[in-house]
PDB file of C-alpha atoms and ligand atoms in Angstrom:
ATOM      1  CA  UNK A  10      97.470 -61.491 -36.812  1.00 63.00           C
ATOM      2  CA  UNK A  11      96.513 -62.332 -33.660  1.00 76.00           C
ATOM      3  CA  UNK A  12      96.131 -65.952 -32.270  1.00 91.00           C
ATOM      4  CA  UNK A  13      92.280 -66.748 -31.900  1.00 95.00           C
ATOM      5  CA  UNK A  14      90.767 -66.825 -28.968  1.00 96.00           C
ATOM      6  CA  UNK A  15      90.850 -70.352 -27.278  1.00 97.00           C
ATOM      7  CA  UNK A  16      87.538 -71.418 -26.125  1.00 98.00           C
ATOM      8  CA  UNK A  17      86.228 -74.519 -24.051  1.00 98.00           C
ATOM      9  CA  UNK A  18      82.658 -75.344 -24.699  1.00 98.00           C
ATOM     10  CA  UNK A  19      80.970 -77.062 -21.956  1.00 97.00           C
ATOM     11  CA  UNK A  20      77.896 -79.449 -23.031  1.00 96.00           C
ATOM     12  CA  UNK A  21      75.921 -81.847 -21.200  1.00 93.00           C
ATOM     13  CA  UNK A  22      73.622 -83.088 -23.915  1.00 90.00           C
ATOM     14  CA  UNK A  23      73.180 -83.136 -27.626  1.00 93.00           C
ATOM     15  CA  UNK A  24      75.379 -80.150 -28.474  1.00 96.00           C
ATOM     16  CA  UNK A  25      73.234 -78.577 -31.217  1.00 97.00           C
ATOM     17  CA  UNK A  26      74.998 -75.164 -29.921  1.00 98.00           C
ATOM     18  CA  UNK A  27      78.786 -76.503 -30.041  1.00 98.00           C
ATOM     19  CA  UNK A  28      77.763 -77.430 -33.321  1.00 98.00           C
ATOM     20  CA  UNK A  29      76.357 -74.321 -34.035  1.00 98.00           C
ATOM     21  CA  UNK A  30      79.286 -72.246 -33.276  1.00 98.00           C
ATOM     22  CA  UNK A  31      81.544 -74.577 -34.218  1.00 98.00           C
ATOM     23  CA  UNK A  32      80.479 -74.806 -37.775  1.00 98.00           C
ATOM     24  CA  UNK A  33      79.813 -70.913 -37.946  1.00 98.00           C
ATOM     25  CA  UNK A  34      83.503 -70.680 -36.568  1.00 98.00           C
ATOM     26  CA  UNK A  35      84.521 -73.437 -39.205  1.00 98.00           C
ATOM     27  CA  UNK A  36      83.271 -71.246 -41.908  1.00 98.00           C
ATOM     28  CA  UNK A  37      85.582 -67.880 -41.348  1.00 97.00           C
ATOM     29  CA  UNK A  38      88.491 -67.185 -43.692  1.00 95.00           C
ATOM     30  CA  UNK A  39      89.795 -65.395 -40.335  1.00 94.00           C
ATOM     31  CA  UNK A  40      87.576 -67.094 -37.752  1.00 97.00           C
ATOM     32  CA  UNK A  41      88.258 -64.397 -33.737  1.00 97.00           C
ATOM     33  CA  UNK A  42      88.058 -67.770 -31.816  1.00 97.00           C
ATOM     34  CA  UNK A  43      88.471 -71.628 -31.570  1.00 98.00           C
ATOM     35  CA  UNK A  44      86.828 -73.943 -29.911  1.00 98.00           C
ATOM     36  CA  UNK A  45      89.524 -76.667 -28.487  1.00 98.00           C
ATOM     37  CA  UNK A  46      87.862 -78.296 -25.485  1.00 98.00           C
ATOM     38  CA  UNK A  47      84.483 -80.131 -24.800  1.00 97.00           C
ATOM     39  CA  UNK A  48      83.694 -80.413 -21.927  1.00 97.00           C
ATOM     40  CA  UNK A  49      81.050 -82.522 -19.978  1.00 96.00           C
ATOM     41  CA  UNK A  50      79.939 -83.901 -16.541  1.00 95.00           C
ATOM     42  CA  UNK A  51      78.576 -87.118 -18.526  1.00 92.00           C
ATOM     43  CA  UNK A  52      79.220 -89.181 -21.804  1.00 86.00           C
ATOM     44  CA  UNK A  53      77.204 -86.697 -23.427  1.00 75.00           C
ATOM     45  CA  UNK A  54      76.675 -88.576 -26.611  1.00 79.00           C
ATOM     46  CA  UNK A  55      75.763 -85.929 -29.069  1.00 93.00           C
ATOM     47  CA  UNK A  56      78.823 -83.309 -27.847  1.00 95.00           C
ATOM     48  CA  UNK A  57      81.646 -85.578 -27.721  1.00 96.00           C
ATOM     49  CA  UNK A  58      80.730 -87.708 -30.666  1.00 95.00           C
ATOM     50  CA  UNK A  59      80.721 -84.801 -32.561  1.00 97.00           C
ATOM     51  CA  UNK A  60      83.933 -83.285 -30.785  1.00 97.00           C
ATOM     52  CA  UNK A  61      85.524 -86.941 -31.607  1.00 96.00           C
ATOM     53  CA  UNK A  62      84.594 -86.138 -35.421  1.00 97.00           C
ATOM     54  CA  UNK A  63      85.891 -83.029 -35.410  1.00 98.00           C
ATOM     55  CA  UNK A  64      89.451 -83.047 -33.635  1.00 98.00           C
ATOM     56  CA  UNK A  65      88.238 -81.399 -30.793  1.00 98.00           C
ATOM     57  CA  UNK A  66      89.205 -82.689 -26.936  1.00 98.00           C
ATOM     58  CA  UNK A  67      86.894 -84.121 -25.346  1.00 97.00           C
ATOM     59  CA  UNK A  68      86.802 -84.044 -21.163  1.00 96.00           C
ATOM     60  CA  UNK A  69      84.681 -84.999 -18.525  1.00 96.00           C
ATOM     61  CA  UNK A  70      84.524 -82.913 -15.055  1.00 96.00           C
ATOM     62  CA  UNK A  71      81.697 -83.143 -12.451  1.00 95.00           C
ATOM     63  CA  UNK A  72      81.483 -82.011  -9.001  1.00 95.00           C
ATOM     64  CA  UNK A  73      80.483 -86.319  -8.345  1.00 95.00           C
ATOM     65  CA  UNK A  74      84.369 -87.189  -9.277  1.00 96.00           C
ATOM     66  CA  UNK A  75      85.412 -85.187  -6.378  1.00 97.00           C
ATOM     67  CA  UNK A  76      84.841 -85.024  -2.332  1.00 97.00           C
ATOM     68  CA  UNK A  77      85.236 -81.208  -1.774  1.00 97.00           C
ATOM     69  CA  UNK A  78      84.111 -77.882  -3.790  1.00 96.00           C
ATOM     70  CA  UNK A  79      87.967 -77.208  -3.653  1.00 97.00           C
ATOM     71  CA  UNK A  80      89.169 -80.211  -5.622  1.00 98.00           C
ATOM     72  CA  UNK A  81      86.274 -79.179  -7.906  1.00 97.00           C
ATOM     73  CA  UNK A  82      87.706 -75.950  -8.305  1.00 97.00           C
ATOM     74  CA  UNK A  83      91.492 -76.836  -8.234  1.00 97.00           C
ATOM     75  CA  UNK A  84      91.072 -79.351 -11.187  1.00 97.00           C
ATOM     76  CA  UNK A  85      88.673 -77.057 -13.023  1.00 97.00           C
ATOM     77  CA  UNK A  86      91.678 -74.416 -13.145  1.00 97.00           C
ATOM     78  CA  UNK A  87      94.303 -76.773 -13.654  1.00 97.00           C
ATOM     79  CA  UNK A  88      92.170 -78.209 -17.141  1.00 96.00           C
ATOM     80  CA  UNK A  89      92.044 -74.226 -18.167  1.00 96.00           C
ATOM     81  CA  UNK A  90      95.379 -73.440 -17.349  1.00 97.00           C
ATOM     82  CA  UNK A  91      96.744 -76.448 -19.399  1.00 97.00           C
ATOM     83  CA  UNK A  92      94.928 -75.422 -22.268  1.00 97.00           C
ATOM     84  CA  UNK A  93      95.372 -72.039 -22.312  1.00 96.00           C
ATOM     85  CA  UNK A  94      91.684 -71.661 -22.275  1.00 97.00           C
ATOM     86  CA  UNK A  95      90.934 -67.499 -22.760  1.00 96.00           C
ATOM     87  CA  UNK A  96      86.977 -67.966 -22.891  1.00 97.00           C
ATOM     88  CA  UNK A  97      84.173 -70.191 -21.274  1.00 98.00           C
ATOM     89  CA  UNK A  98      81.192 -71.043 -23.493  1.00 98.00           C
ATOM     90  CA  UNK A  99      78.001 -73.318 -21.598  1.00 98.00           C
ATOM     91  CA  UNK A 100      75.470 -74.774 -24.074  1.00 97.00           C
ATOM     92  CA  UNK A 101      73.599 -76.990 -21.940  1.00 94.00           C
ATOM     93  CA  UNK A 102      76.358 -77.904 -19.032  1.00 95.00           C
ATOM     94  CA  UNK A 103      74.204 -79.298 -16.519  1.00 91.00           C
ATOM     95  CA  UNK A 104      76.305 -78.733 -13.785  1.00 92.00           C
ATOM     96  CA  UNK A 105      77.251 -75.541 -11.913  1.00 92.00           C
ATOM     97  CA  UNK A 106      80.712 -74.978 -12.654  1.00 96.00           C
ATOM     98  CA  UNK A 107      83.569 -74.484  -9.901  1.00 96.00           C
ATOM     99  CA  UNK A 108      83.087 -71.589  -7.836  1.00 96.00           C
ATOM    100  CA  UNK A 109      87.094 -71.062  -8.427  1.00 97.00           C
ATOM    101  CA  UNK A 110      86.413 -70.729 -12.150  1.00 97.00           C
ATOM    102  CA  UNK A 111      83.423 -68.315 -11.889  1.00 97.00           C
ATOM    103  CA  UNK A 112      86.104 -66.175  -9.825  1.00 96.00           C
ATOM    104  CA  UNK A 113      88.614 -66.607 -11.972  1.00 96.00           C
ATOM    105  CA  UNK A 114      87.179 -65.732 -15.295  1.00 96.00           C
ATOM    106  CA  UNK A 115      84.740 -63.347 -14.820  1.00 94.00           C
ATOM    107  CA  UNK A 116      83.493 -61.397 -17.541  1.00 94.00           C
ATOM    108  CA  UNK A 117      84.434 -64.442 -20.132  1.00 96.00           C
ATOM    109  CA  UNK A 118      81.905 -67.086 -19.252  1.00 98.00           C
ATOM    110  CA  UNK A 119      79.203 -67.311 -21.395  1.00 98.00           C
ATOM    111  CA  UNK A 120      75.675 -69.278 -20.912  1.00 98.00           C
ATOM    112  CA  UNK A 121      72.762 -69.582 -23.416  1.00 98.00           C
ATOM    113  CA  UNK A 122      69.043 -69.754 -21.659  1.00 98.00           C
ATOM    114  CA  UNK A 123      65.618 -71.202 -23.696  1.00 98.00           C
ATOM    115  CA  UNK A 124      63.705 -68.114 -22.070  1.00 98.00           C
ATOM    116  CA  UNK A 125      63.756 -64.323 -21.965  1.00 98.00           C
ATOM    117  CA  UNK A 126      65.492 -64.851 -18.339  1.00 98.00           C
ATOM    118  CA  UNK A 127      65.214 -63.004 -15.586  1.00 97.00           C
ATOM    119  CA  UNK A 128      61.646 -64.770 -16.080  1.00 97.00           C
ATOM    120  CA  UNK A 129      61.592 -68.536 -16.021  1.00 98.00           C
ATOM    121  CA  UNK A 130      65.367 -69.036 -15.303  1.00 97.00           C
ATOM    122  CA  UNK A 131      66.846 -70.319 -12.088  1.00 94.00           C
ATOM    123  CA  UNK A 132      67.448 -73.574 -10.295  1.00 92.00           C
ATOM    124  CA  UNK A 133      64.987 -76.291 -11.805  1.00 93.00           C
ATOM    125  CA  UNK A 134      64.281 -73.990 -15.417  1.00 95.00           C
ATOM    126  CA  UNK A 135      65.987 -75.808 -17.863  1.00 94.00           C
ATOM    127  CA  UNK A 136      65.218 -78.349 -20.903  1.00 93.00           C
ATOM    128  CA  UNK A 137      60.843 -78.286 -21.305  1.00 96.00           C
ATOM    129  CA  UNK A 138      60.766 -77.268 -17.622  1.00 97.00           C
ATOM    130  CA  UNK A 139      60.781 -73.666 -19.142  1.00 98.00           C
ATOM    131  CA  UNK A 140      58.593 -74.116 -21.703  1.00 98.00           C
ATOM    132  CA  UNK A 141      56.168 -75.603 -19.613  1.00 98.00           C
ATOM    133  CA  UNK A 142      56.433 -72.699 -17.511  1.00 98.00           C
ATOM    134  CA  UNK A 143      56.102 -70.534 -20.324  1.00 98.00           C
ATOM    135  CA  UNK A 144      53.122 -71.762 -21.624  1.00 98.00           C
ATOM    136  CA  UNK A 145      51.262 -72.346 -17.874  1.00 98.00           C
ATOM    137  CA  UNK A 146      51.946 -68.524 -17.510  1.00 98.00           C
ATOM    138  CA  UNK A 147      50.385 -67.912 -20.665  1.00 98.00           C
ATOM    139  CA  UNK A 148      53.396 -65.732 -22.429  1.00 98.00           C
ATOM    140  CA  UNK A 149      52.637 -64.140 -25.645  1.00 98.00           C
ATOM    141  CA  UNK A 150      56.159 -64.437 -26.659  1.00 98.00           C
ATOM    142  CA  UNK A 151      59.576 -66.368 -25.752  1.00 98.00           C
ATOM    143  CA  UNK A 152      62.883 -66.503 -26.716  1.00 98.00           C
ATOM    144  CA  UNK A 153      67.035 -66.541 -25.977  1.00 98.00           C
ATOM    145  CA  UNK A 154      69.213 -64.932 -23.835  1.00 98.00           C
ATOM    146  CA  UNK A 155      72.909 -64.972 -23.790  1.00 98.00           C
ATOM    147  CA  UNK A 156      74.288 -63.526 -20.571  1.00 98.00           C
ATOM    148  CA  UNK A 157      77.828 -64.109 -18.371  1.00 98.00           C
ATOM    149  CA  UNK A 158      78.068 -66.562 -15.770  1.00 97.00           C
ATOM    150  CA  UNK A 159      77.962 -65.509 -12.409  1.00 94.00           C
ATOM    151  CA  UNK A 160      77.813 -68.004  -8.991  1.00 92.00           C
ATOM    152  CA  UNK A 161      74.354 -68.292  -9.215  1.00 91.00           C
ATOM    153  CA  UNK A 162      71.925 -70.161 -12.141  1.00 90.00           C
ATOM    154  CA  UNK A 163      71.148 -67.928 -14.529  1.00 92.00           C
ATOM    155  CA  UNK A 164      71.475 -64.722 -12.875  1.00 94.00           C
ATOM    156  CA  UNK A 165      74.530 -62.983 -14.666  1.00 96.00           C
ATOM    157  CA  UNK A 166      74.357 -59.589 -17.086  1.00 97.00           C
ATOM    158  CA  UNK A 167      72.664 -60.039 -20.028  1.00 98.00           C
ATOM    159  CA  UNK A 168      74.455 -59.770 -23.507  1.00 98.00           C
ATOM    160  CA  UNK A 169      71.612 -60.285 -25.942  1.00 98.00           C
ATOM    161  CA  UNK A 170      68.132 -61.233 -26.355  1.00 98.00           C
ATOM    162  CA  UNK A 171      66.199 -62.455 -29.201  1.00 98.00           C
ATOM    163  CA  UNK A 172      62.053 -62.973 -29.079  1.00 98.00           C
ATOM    164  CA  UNK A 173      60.267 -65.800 -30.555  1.00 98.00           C
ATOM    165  CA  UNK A 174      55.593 -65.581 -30.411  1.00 98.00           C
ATOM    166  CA  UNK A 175      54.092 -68.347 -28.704  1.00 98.00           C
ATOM    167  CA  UNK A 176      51.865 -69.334 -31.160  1.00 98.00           C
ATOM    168  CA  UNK A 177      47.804 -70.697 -29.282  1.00 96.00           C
ATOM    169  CA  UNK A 178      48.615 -73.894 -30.353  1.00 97.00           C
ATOM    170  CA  UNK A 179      51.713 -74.637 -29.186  1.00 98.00           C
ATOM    171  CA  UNK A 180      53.098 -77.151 -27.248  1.00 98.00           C
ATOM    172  CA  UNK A 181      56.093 -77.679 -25.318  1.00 98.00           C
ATOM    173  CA  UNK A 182      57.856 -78.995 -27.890  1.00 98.00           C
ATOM    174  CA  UNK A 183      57.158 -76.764 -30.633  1.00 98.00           C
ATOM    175  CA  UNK A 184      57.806 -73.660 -28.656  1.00 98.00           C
ATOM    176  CA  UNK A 185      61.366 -75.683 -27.889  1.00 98.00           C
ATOM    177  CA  UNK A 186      61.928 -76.424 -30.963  1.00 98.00           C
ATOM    178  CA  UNK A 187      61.577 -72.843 -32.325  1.00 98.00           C
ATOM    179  CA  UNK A 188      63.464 -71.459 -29.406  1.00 98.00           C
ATOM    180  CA  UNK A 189      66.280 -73.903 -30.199  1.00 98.00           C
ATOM    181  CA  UNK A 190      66.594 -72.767 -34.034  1.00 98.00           C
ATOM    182  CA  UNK A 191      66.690 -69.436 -32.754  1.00 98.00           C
ATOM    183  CA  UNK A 192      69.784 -70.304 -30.459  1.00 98.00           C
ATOM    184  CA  UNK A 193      71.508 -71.106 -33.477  1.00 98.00           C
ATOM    185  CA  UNK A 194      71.379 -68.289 -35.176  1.00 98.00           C
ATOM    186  CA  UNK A 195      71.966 -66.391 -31.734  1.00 98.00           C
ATOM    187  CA  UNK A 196      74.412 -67.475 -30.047  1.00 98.00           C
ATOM    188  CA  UNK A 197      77.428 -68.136 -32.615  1.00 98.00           C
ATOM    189  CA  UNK A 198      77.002 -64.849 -33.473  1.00 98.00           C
ATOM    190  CA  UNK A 199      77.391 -63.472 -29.806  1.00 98.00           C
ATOM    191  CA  UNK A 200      80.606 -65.857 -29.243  1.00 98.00           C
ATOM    192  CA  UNK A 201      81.668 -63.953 -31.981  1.00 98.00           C
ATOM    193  CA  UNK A 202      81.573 -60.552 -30.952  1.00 98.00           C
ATOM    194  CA  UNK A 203      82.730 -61.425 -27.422  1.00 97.00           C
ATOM    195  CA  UNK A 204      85.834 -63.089 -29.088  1.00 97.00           C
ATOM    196  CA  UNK A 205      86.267 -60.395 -31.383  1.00 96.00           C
ATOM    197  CA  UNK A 206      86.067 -58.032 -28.202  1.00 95.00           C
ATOM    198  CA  UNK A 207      88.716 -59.719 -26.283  1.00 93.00           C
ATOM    199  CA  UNK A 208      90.877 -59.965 -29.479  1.00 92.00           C
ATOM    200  CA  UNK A 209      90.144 -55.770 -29.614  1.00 90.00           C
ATOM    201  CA  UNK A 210      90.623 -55.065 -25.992  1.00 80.00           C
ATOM    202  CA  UNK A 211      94.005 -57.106 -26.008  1.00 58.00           C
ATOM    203  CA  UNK A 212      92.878 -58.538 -22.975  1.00 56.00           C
ATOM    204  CA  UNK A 213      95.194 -61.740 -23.429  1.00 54.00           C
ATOM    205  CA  UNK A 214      98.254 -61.463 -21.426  1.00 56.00           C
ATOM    206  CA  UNK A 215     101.263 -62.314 -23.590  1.00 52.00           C
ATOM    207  CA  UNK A 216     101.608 -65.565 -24.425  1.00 53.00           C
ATOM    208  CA  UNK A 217      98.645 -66.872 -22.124  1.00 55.00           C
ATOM    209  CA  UNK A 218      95.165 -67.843 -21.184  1.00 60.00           C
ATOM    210  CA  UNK A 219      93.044 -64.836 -19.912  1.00 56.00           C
ATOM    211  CA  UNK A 220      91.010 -67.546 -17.226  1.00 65.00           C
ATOM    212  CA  UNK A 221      93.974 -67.736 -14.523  1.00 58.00           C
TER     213      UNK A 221
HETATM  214  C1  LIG B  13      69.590 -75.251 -24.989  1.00 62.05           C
HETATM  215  O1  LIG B  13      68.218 -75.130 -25.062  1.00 62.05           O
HETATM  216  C2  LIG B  13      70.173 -74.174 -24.109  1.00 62.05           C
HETATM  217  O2  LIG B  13      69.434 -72.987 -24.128  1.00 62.05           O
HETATM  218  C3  LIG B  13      70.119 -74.794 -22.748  1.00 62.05           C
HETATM  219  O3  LIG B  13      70.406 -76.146 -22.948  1.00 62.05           O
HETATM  220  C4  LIG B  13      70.019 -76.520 -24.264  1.00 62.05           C
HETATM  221  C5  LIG B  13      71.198 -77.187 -24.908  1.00 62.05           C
HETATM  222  O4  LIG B  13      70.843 -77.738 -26.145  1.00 62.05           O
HETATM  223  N1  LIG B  13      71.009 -74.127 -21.820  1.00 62.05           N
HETATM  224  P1  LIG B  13      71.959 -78.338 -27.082  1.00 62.05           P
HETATM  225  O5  LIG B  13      72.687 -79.438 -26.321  1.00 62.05           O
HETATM  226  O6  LIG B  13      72.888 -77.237 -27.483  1.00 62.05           O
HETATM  227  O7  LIG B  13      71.222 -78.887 -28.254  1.00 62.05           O
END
């Protein structure tokens, strides 16, 4: 059996997604993947508490602790390459990660988006920004989308999409919250399959991380 794939989950906030996946992950007789690193720019209460609980690292990394994009980048590699981190999954990082990370793991970074991006994603569209937007534009329906990380906010191939109505009486946080409950039920599952895929595609080089 192979070893399962070694993921660092980045989280800024209250890590409803880490937990999520983690406890969907938790509950496999033969789980593809495991999370081993949280990662955040801030104490991110929620996350690392529940990290803490759980056995999981905890680590904080934010382009503020350093002068250059470099040093950003060199100590964002050296904290995968220590790990042996194979996969990259964001669940409400609020930070753009190092460009050098971006580079070096494309195709394995994975970010989960309250809308039905390309609309309402983008620099500014996060938390009830977007479902402000949604509603001001008058949307008939929401939802999730899972796609890879690229340099750029939110502008990476989608994976998968999943629609939720906006119902007339909605408000911003009732459309979140119904987004949000969808994310559960989304987004383990896609960390799943893209785990499962690497696994399948022996894309891990003998012995070591596929982000290097
Ligand atoms: C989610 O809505 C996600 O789509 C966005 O940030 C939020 C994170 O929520 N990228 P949580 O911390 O997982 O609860």
């Amino acid at each position: 059996m192979m070893e399962p794939i070694r993921i660092a989950l980045f989280a800024s906030g209250q890590g409803s997604n880490f937990m999520a996946i983690h406890g969907r992950l938790s509950s496999m007789d033969d789980p593809p993947a495991r999370i081993v690193l949280c990662v955040s720019n801030n104490p991110a209460p929620g996350a690392f508490e529940y990290a803490r609980d759980h056995g999981i690292e905890t680590l904080r990394l934010s382009p503020k602790m350093f002068e250059t994009e470099e040093e950003y980048g060199r100590a964002g590699l050296a904290m995968l390459a220590t790990r042996g981190i194979d996969m990259i999954v964001l669940a409400g990082f609020m930070r753009k990660l190092p460009e050098a990370v971006v580079d070096a793991c494309t195709g394995r970074i994975l970010n989960i988006h309250p809308a039905l991006l390309p609309k309402f994603g983008g620099r500014g569209m996060y938390g009830h920004h977007v479902h402000e937007a949604v509603l001001a534009a008058g949307e008939g329906e929401s939802g999730v989308t899972v796609h890879l990380v690229d340099r750029e906010y939110d502008t990476g191939p989608t994976i998968a999409q999943a629609r939720v109505p906006v119902l007339p009486d909605d408000t911003p946080e009732t459309l979140a919250a119904r987004v949000l409950a969808l994310e559960h039920r989304l987004y383990p599952d896609v960390v799943i399959e893209q785990a499962r895929k690497l696994l399948a595609e022996r894309m891990l080089p003998p012995g070591g991380a596929i982000c290097q």
